[in-house]
Structure formats: structure tokens, C-alpha cells
């Protein structure tokens, strides 16, 4: 089979791009472990209140400068409301939804998570600067969606 020069170049570049992207994806996936989250945690969305993690939503100090915010989301509120945490603390948000899909977005940070019924969402953040951070639901969840918000106060 005889190829044109231009066809050869095209083929070589095409195959090179293909191989390179497979190598990069493989490196990220296997060497850097950048795959989708594994060990997915689930729960019965009808029994959130009875679940050991979510029976008492709130802000907990779990170690030196470490906090957990255990939070449930439902139409159209975040529980607990008005969270206070000290500046510089590492905060793990542990969340689930009691009804439909909600969003958890903290304005001015890169915190942005989807919170789904039946799943436990964990996300970590350190707030270095004191301030008030607006928390919004960014998944349309019903008639009161635009009212669903709270604040995180960092002191
Ligand atoms: Cu909750 Cu939109």
C-alpha cells in the first residue's frame, strides 16, 4: 500500500496524539490515582435521621484545628444553618440530602458539590481568612430553590 506524504504525516500525528492521550490518562489514573471517587458511601435516604453520621447534624471539633460539619440538605434548607468555624481550621463537610438533588456551593471558594439522596458527600476545605461566606444550592430543587442558602462565618 502506498501513502501520500501528507497522509503519512496525518497518520503519524493522529496516532501520536492518540497514544499520548492514553499515556497521560493512564498516568493520571494509575500512577497519580486521579480516578473518580471510589469507596462510595451510601445510605437509605428515607432514614437519614437514624443514620449514625446524620442523627445530629452540627459542627464538631474532631482534632487539633480540625472540624467536621455534618449537614443535611432538604427542600429548601441546610441543617445546621449559620455555621461558625475558626479561621485556618481544616473543615470536612459531610453531607447528604433527605429528598432531591441539591447543590452546595460556597461563594468565593472553589467548594462546589452535588448532594444526592442516598449518597454521602465529603469535601474538605480550609478557610484561611475570616469572613462571611455565602452558601448556595446550585441545583434546581423546586419552587423554593432560589431561597435555599445559608452562611459560613469564619472567625
Ligand atoms: Cu436545593 Cu436548589
PDB file of C-alpha atoms and ligand atoms in Angstrom:
ATOM      1  CA  UNK A   1       0.000   0.000   0.000  1.00  0.00           C
ATOM      2  CA  UNK A   2       1.321   3.401  -0.983  1.00  0.00           C
ATOM      3  CA  UNK A   3       0.579   6.502   1.074  1.00  0.00           C
ATOM      4  CA  UNK A   4       0.891  10.100   0.105  1.00  0.00           C
ATOM      5  CA  UNK A   5       3.426  12.040   2.143  1.00  0.00           C
ATOM      6  CA  UNK A   6       0.644  14.219   3.568  1.00  0.00           C
ATOM      7  CA  UNK A   7      -1.360  11.120   4.536  1.00  0.00           C
ATOM      8  CA  UNK A   8       1.653   9.656   6.292  1.00  0.00           C
ATOM      9  CA  UNK A   9       2.182  12.829   8.287  1.00  0.00           C
ATOM     10  CA  UNK A  10      -1.520  12.968   9.126  1.00  0.00           C
ATOM     11  CA  UNK A  11      -1.493   9.339  10.287  1.00  0.00           C
ATOM     12  CA  UNK A  12       1.646   9.720  12.367  1.00  0.00           C
ATOM     13  CA  UNK A  13       0.353  12.852  14.092  1.00  0.00           C
ATOM     14  CA  UNK A  14      -3.068  11.277  14.651  1.00  0.00           C
ATOM     15  CA  UNK A  15      -1.656   8.090  16.172  1.00  0.00           C
ATOM     16  CA  UNK A  16       0.836  10.101  18.240  1.00  0.00           C
ATOM     17  CA  UNK A  17      -1.960  12.220  19.743  1.00  0.00           C
ATOM     18  CA  UNK A  18      -3.989   9.083  20.463  1.00  0.00           C
ATOM     19  CA  UNK A  19      -1.083   7.310  22.161  1.00  0.00           C
ATOM     20  CA  UNK A  20      -0.081  10.435  24.086  1.00  0.00           C
ATOM     21  CA  UNK A  21      -3.587  10.949  25.452  1.00  0.00           C
ATOM     22  CA  UNK A  22      -3.779   7.295  26.504  1.00  0.00           C
ATOM     23  CA  UNK A  23      -0.409   7.597  28.247  1.00  0.00           C
ATOM     24  CA  UNK A  24      -1.473  10.793  30.052  1.00  0.00           C
ATOM     25  CA  UNK A  25      -4.830   9.303  31.097  1.00  0.00           C
ATOM     26  CA  UNK A  26      -3.115   6.103  32.217  1.00  0.00           C
ATOM     27  CA  UNK A  27      -0.515   8.035  34.188  1.00  0.00           C
ATOM     28  CA  UNK A  28      -3.178  10.137  35.907  1.00  0.00           C
ATOM     29  CA  UNK A  29      -5.373   7.135  36.593  1.00  0.00           C
ATOM     30  CA  UNK A  30      -2.829   4.585  37.748  1.00  0.00           C
ATOM     31  CA  UNK A  31       0.233   6.490  38.954  1.00  0.00           C
ATOM     32  CA  UNK A  32      -1.458   9.616  40.332  1.00  0.00           C
ATOM     33  CA  UNK A  33      -4.689   7.856  41.369  1.00  0.00           C
ATOM     34  CA  UNK A  34      -6.783  10.617  39.881  1.00  0.00           C
ATOM     35  CA  UNK A  35      -9.735   8.368  39.118  1.00  0.00           C
ATOM     36  CA  UNK A  36     -13.330   9.042  40.019  1.00  0.00           C
ATOM     37  CA  UNK A  37     -14.029   8.686  43.746  1.00  0.00           C
ATOM     38  CA  UNK A  38     -14.079   5.109  44.920  1.00  0.00           C
ATOM     39  CA  UNK A  39     -15.389   3.681  48.170  1.00  0.00           C
ATOM     40  CA  UNK A  40     -18.634   5.479  47.529  1.00  0.00           C
ATOM     41  CA  UNK A  41     -20.647   5.819  50.729  1.00  0.00           C
ATOM     42  CA  UNK A  42     -24.365   5.275  50.553  1.00  0.00           C
ATOM     43  CA  UNK A  43     -27.281   5.364  52.963  1.00  0.00           C
ATOM     44  CA  UNK A  44     -31.034   4.955  52.947  1.00  0.00           C
ATOM     45  CA  UNK A  45     -32.377   8.427  52.069  1.00  0.00           C
ATOM     46  CA  UNK A  46     -35.597   7.664  53.963  1.00  0.00           C
ATOM     47  CA  UNK A  47     -33.680   7.040  57.183  1.00  0.00           C
ATOM     48  CA  UNK A  48     -31.182   9.893  57.258  1.00  0.00           C
ATOM     49  CA  UNK A  49     -32.161  10.927  60.804  1.00  0.00           C
ATOM     50  CA  UNK A  50     -31.478   7.420  62.079  1.00  0.00           C
ATOM     51  CA  UNK A  51     -28.093   7.144  60.389  1.00  0.00           C
ATOM     52  CA  UNK A  52     -25.157   7.209  62.825  1.00  0.00           C
ATOM     53  CA  UNK A  53     -23.497  10.051  60.904  1.00  0.00           C
ATOM     54  CA  UNK A  54     -26.532  12.257  60.478  1.00  0.00           C
ATOM     55  CA  UNK A  55     -28.590  11.773  63.630  1.00  0.00           C
ATOM     56  CA  UNK A  56     -27.249  15.071  64.967  1.00  0.00           C
ATOM     57  CA  UNK A  57     -26.184  17.487  62.255  1.00  0.00           C
ATOM     58  CA  UNK A  58     -23.856  20.184  63.524  1.00  0.00           C
ATOM     59  CA  UNK A  59     -20.323  21.491  63.744  1.00  0.00           C
ATOM     60  CA  UNK A  60     -17.889  19.258  65.613  1.00  0.00           C
ATOM     61  CA  UNK A  61     -14.308  19.750  66.658  1.00  0.00           C
ATOM     62  CA  UNK A  62     -12.656  16.418  65.848  1.00  0.00           C
ATOM     63  CA  UNK A  63      -8.995  17.173  66.415  1.00  0.00           C
ATOM     64  CA  UNK A  64      -6.432  19.883  66.725  1.00  0.00           C
ATOM     65  CA  UNK A  65      -7.654  22.569  64.365  1.00  0.00           C
ATOM     66  CA  UNK A  66      -9.881  20.019  62.654  1.00  0.00           C
ATOM     67  CA  UNK A  67     -13.624  20.307  62.334  1.00  0.00           C
ATOM     68  CA  UNK A  68     -16.443  18.340  60.830  1.00  0.00           C
ATOM     69  CA  UNK A  69     -19.611  19.922  59.587  1.00  0.00           C
ATOM     70  CA  UNK A  70     -22.277  17.247  59.457  1.00  0.00           C
ATOM     71  CA  UNK A  71     -25.021  18.613  57.272  1.00  0.00           C
ATOM     72  CA  UNK A  72     -28.304  17.513  55.807  1.00  0.00           C
ATOM     73  CA  UNK A  73     -29.905  19.233  52.870  1.00  0.00           C
ATOM     74  CA  UNK A  74     -33.595  19.251  52.109  1.00  0.00           C
ATOM     75  CA  UNK A  75     -36.061  21.484  50.335  1.00  0.00           C
ATOM     76  CA  UNK A  76     -35.203  24.252  50.976  1.00  0.00           C
ATOM     77  CA  UNK A  77     -32.724  24.374  53.798  1.00  0.00           C
ATOM     78  CA  UNK A  78     -29.290  23.490  55.037  1.00  0.00           C
ATOM     79  CA  UNK A  79     -29.090  21.940  58.532  1.00  0.00           C
ATOM     80  CA  UNK A  80     -27.276  23.291  60.514  1.00  0.00           C
ATOM     81  CA  UNK A  81     -27.861  26.835  59.457  1.00  0.00           C
ATOM     82  CA  UNK A  82     -25.300  29.609  60.023  1.00  0.00           C
ATOM     83  CA  UNK A  83     -22.126  27.654  60.574  1.00  0.00           C
ATOM     84  CA  UNK A  84     -19.236  29.122  62.555  1.00  0.00           C
ATOM     85  CA  UNK A  85     -15.685  27.875  62.240  1.00  0.00           C
ATOM     86  CA  UNK A  86     -12.315  29.295  63.252  1.00  0.00           C
ATOM     87  CA  UNK A  87     -10.012  30.663  60.577  1.00  0.00           C
ATOM     88  CA  UNK A  88      -7.264  28.304  59.495  1.00  0.00           C
ATOM     89  CA  UNK A  89      -9.065  25.138  60.576  1.00  0.00           C
ATOM     90  CA  UNK A  90      -9.390  22.179  58.272  1.00  0.00           C
ATOM     91  CA  UNK A  91     -13.070  21.544  57.796  1.00  0.00           C
ATOM     92  CA  UNK A  92     -14.596  18.392  56.427  1.00  0.00           C
ATOM     93  CA  UNK A  93     -18.150  18.780  55.228  1.00  0.00           C
ATOM     94  CA  UNK A  94     -20.126  15.544  55.412  1.00  0.00           C
ATOM     95  CA  UNK A  95     -23.422  15.922  53.645  1.00  0.00           C
ATOM     96  CA  UNK A  96     -26.425  14.105  52.345  1.00  0.00           C
ATOM     97  CA  UNK A  97     -29.822  15.013  51.001  1.00  0.00           C
ATOM     98  CA  UNK A  98     -33.133  13.994  52.521  1.00  0.00           C
ATOM     99  CA  UNK A  99     -35.173  14.435  49.367  1.00  0.00           C
ATOM    100  CA  UNK A 100     -33.935  15.546  45.958  1.00  0.00           C
ATOM    101  CA  UNK A 101     -30.591  16.557  44.487  1.00  0.00           C
ATOM    102  CA  UNK A 102     -29.254  19.763  45.986  1.00  0.00           C
ATOM    103  CA  UNK A 103     -26.079  21.715  45.460  1.00  0.00           C
ATOM    104  CA  UNK A 104     -23.529  23.007  47.935  1.00  0.00           C
ATOM    105  CA  UNK A 105     -21.603  25.930  46.598  1.00  0.00           C
ATOM    106  CA  UNK A 106     -19.634  28.336  48.753  1.00  0.00           C
ATOM    107  CA  UNK A 107     -19.216  31.674  47.042  1.00  0.00           C
ATOM    108  CA  UNK A 108     -15.664  32.959  46.865  1.00  0.00           C
ATOM    109  CA  UNK A 109     -14.129  29.486  47.257  1.00  0.00           C
ATOM    110  CA  UNK A 110     -13.785  26.511  44.963  1.00  0.00           C
ATOM    111  CA  UNK A 111     -16.148  24.455  47.140  1.00  0.00           C
ATOM    112  CA  UNK A 112     -18.835  23.092  44.915  1.00  0.00           C
ATOM    113  CA  UNK A 113     -20.535  19.752  45.365  1.00  0.00           C
ATOM    114  CA  UNK A 114     -23.645  17.940  44.311  1.00  0.00           C
ATOM    115  CA  UNK A 115     -25.504  16.423  47.244  1.00  0.00           C
ATOM    116  CA  UNK A 116     -27.676  13.491  46.286  1.00  0.00           C
ATOM    117  CA  UNK A 117     -30.212  11.469  48.264  1.00  0.00           C
ATOM    118  CA  UNK A 118     -28.759   8.070  49.132  1.00  0.00           C
ATOM    119  CA  UNK A 119     -25.142   9.216  48.944  1.00  0.00           C
ATOM    120  CA  UNK A 120     -22.726  10.698  51.429  1.00  0.00           C
ATOM    121  CA  UNK A 121     -20.719  13.601  50.106  1.00  0.00           C
ATOM    122  CA  UNK A 122     -17.453  14.507  51.805  1.00  0.00           C
ATOM    123  CA  UNK A 123     -15.460  17.563  50.892  1.00  0.00           C
ATOM    124  CA  UNK A 124     -12.601  19.300  52.696  1.00  0.00           C
ATOM    125  CA  UNK A 125     -11.689  22.929  52.884  1.00  0.00           C
ATOM    126  CA  UNK A 126      -9.504  25.233  54.923  1.00  0.00           C
ATOM    127  CA  UNK A 127     -10.764  28.777  55.325  1.00  0.00           C
ATOM    128  CA  UNK A 128      -7.653  30.863  55.912  1.00  0.00           C
ATOM    129  CA  UNK A 129      -9.273  34.270  56.020  1.00  0.00           C
ATOM    130  CA  UNK A 130     -12.017  35.343  58.437  1.00  0.00           C
ATOM    131  CA  UNK A 131     -15.220  36.425  56.782  1.00  0.00           C
ATOM    132  CA  UNK A 132     -18.760  35.535  55.888  1.00  0.00           C
ATOM    133  CA  UNK A 133     -19.235  33.063  53.105  1.00  0.00           C
ATOM    134  CA  UNK A 134     -22.478  32.663  51.274  1.00  0.00           C
ATOM    135  CA  UNK A 135     -23.608  29.076  50.741  1.00  0.00           C
ATOM    136  CA  UNK A 136     -25.982  28.410  47.904  1.00  0.00           C
ATOM    137  CA  UNK A 137     -27.856  25.500  46.459  1.00  0.00           C
ATOM    138  CA  UNK A 138     -26.959  25.418  42.799  1.00  0.00           C
ATOM    139  CA  UNK A 139     -29.098  22.504  41.668  1.00  0.00           C
ATOM    140  CA  UNK A 140     -32.683  23.330  40.842  1.00  0.00           C
ATOM    141  CA  UNK A 141     -34.645  21.561  43.567  1.00  0.00           C
ATOM    142  CA  UNK A 142     -38.112  23.018  43.426  1.00  0.00           C
ATOM    143  CA  UNK A 143     -40.214  26.119  43.924  1.00  0.00           C
ATOM    144  CA  UNK A 144     -38.069  27.486  46.776  1.00  0.00           C
ATOM    145  CA  UNK A 145     -34.720  26.736  45.184  1.00  0.00           C
ATOM    146  CA  UNK A 146     -33.653  30.367  44.931  1.00  0.00           C
ATOM    147  CA  UNK A 147     -34.288  30.819  48.674  1.00  0.00           C
ATOM    148  CA  UNK A 148     -32.079  27.913  49.675  1.00  0.00           C
ATOM    149  CA  UNK A 149     -28.954  29.365  51.193  1.00  0.00           C
ATOM    150  CA  UNK A 150     -27.037  29.870  54.410  1.00  0.00           C
ATOM    151  CA  UNK A 151     -23.756  31.368  55.578  1.00  0.00           C
ATOM    152  CA  UNK A 152     -20.468  30.120  56.925  1.00  0.00           C
ATOM    153  CA  UNK A 153     -18.855  32.532  59.359  1.00  0.00           C
ATOM    154  CA  UNK A 154     -15.115  32.180  59.673  1.00  0.00           C
ATOM    155  CA  UNK A 155     -13.738  33.854  62.801  1.00  0.00           C
TER     156      UNK A 155
HETATM  157 CU1  LIG B   1     -31.772  22.923  46.977  1.00  0.00          CU
HETATM  158 CU2  LIG B   1     -31.870  24.097  44.918  1.00  0.00          CU
END
